[in-house]
Coordinates of C-alpha atoms in Angstrom, one line a residue:
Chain A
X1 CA 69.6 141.0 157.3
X2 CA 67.5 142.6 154.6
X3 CA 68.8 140.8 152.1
X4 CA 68.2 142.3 148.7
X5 CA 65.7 145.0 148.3
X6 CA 64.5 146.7 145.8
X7 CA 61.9 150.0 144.7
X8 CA 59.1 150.4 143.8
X9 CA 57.4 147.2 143.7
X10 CA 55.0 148.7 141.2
X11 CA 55.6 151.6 138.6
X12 CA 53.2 153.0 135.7
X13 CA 55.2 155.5 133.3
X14 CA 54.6 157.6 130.0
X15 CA 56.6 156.8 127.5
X16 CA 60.1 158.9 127.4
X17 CA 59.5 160.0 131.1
X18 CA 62.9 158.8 133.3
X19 CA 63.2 157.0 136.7
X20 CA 65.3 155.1 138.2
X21 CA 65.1 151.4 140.0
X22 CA 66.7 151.5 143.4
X23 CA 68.4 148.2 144.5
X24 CA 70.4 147.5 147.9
X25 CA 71.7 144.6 149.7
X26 CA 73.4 144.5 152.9
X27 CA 75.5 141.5 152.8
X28 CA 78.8 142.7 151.8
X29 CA 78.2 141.1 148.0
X30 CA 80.6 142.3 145.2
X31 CA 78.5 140.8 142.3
X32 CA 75.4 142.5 141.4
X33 CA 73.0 142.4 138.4
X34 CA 69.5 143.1 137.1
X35 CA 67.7 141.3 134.7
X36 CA 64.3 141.8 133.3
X37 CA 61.2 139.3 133.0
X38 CA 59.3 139.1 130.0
X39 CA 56.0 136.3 129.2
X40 CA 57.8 133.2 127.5
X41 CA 60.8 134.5 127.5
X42 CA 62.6 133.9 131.4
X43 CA 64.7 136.3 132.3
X44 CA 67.2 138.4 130.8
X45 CA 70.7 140.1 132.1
X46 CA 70.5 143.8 131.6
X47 CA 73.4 144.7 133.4
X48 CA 76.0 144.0 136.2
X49 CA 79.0 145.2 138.6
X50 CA 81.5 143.1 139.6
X51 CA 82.9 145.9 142.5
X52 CA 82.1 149.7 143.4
X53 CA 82.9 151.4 140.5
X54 CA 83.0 148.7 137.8
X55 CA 80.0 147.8 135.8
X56 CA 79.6 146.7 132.1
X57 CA 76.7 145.4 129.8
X58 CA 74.4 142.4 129.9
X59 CA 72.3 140.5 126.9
X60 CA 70.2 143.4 126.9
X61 CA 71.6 146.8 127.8
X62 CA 70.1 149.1 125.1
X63 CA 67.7 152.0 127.0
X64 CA 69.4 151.1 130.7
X65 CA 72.2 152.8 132.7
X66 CA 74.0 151.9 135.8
X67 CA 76.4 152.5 138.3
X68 CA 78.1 151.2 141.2
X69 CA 79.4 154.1 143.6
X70 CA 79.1 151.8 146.7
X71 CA 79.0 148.3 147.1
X72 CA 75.9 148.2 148.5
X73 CA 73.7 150.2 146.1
X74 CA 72.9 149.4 142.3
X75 CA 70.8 151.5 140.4
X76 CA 69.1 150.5 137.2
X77 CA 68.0 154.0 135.4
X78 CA 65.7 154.1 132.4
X79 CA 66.8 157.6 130.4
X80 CA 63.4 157.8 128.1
X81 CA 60.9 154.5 128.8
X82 CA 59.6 152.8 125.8
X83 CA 56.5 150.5 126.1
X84 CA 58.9 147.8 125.1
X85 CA 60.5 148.5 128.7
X86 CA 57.2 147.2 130.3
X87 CA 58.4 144.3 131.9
X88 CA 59.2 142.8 135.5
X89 CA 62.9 143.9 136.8
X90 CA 65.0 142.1 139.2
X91 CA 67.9 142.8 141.1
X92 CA 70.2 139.9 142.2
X93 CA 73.8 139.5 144.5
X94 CA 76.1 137.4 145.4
X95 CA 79.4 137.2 147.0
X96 CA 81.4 137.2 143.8
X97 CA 81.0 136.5 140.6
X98 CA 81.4 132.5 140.9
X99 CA 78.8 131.1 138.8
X100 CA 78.2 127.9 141.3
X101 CA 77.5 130.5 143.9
X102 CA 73.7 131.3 145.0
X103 CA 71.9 134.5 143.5
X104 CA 70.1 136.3 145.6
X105 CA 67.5 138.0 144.3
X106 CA 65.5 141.1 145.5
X107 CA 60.7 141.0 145.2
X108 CA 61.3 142.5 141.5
X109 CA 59.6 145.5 140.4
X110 CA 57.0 145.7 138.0
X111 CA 56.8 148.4 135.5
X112 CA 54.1 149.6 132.8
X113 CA 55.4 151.8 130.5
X114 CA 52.1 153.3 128.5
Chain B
X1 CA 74.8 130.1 120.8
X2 CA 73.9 129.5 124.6
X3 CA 70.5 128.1 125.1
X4 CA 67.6 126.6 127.5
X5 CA 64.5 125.2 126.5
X6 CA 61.5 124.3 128.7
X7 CA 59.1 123.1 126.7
X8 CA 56.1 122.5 129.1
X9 CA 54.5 125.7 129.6
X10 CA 52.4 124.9 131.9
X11 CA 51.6 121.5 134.3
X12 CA 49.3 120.4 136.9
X13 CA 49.4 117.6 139.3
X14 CA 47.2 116.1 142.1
X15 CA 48.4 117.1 145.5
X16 CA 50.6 114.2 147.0
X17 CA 51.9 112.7 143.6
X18 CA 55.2 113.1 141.7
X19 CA 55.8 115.0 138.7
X20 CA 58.6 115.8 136.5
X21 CA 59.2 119.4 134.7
X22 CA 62.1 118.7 131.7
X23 CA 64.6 120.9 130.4
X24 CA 67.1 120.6 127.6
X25 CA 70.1 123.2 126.9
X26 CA 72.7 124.0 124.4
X27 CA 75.9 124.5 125.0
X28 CA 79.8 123.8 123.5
X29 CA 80.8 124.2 127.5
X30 CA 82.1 121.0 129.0
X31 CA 82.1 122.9 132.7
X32 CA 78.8 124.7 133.5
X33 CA 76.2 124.5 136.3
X34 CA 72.3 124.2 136.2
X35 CA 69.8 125.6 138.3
X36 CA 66.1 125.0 139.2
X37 CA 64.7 128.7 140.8
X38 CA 60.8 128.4 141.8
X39 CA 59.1 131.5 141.7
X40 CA 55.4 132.0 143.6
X41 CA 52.9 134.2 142.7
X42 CA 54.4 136.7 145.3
X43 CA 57.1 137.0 142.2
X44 CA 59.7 136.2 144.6
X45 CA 63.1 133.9 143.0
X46 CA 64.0 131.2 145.1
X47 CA 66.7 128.6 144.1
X48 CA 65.5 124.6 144.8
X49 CA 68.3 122.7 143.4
X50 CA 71.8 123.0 142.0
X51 CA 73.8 120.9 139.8
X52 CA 77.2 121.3 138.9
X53 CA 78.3 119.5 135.6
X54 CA 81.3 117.6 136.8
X55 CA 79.7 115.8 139.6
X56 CA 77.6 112.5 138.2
X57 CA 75.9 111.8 141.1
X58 CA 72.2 113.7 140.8
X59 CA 71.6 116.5 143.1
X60 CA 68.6 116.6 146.0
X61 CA 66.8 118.7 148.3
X62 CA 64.4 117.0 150.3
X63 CA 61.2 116.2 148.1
X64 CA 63.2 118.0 144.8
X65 CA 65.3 116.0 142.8
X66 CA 67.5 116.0 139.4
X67 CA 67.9 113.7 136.7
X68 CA 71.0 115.3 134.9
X69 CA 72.3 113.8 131.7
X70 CA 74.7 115.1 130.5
X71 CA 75.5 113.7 127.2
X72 CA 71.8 114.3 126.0
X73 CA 72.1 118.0 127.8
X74 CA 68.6 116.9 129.4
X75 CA 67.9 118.5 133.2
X76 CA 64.2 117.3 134.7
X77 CA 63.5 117.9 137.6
X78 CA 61.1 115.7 139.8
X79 CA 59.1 117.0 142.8
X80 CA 57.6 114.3 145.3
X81 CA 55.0 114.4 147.1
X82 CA 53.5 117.5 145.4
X83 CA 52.3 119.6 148.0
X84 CA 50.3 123.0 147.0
X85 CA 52.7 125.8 148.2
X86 CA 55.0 124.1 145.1
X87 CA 52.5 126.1 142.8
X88 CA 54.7 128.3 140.7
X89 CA 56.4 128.7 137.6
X90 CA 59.5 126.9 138.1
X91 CA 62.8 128.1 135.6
X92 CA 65.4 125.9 134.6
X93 CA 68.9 128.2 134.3
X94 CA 72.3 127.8 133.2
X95 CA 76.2 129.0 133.3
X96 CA 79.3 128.5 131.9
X97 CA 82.4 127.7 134.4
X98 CA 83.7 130.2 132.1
X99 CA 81.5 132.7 132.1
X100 CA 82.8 136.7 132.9
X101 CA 79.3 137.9 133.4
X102 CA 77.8 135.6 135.8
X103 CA 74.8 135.0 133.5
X104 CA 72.6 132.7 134.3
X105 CA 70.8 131.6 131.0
X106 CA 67.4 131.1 131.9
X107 CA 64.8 128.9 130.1
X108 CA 61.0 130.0 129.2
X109 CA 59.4 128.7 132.2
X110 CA 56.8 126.4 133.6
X111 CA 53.8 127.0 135.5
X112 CA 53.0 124.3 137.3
X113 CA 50.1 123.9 139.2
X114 CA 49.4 121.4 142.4
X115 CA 45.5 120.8 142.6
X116 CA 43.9 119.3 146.1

């Protein structure tokens, strides 16, 4: 098993240029998030799918879409990046959304928006 | 509001000794569970201990260890034995039973350093 992984590990972008964070796991999980990791501040849910097809908002949606069309893919997409959006971005799964259950979470990406 | 504090932002300990990071949270939950994750310089998250709020008796993995109270919302966790791959930044995290999102609630961080 792969586990979770994610790309790129590293990203520079101009500010209002577009991409998109690719995340996959193999291990049949329905719950997926991302979250993003700023200096002094831990990390922070973005978004997350509870099933293929059903996603909704985290703490900190604003500048961030998503989607679920499989259950193994999850996509984070920033529409126009901000330097605000420089940050460290992880992707996590587990089998469902039980909160005792054990995240697993992908290398994280790390992204300089300039 | 939902909240976790770490307020030791950094720590360092001689190789082979104890040490103790704290964390405090917030909370009007009675059911919830608390997480230690350790992440390395190679960035990657990886869980150490779990608690679950219900259970009294203070969770343990090998050389990591909880001291949960509940009542004073205080979750320290002690490492033994320090040995130097248990230099990280070490996050204290949080959910509510309840919770729809599956958010952990994650505190500020401490880096904690194990010297030779």
């Amino acid at each position: 098993n792969a586990g979770v992984t994610q790309t790129p590990k590293f990203q520079v972008l101009k500010t209002g240029q577009s991409m998109t964070l690719q995340c996959a796991q193999d291990m049949n999980h329905e719950y997926m998030s991302w979250y993003r990791q700023d200096p002094g501040m831990g990390l922070r849910l973005i978004h997350y799918s509870v099933g293929a097809g059903i996603t909704d908002q985290g703490e900190v949606p604003n500048g961030y879409n998503v989607s679920r069309s499989t259950t193994e893919d999850f996509p984070l997409r920033l529409l126009s990046a901000a330097p605000s959006q420089t940050s460290v971005y992880f992707c996590a799964s587990s089998y469902h959304r039980g909160t005792n259950e054990k995240l697993f979470f992908g290398s994280g990406t790390q992204l300089s928006v300039l | 509001a939902q909240t976790v504090t770490q307020s030791q932002p950094e720590m360092s300990v001689q190789e082979a000794e104890t040490v103790t990071l704290s964390c405090t949270y917030d909370t009007s939950e009675n059911n919830y569970y608390l997480f230690w994750y350790k992440q390395p310089p190679s960035r990657q998250m990886i869980l150490v201990i779990r608690q679950e709020a219900y259970k009294q008796q203070n969770a343990t993995e090998n050389r990591f260890s909880v001291n949960f109270q509940k009542a004073a919302k205080s979750f320290s966790l002690k490492i033994s034995d320090s040995q130097l791959g248990d230099t990280a930044m070490y996050f204290c995290a949080f959910t509510p039973v309840t919770s729809n999102t599956g958010k952990l609630i994650f505190g500020q961080g401490t880096t904690l350093q194990v010297k030779p």
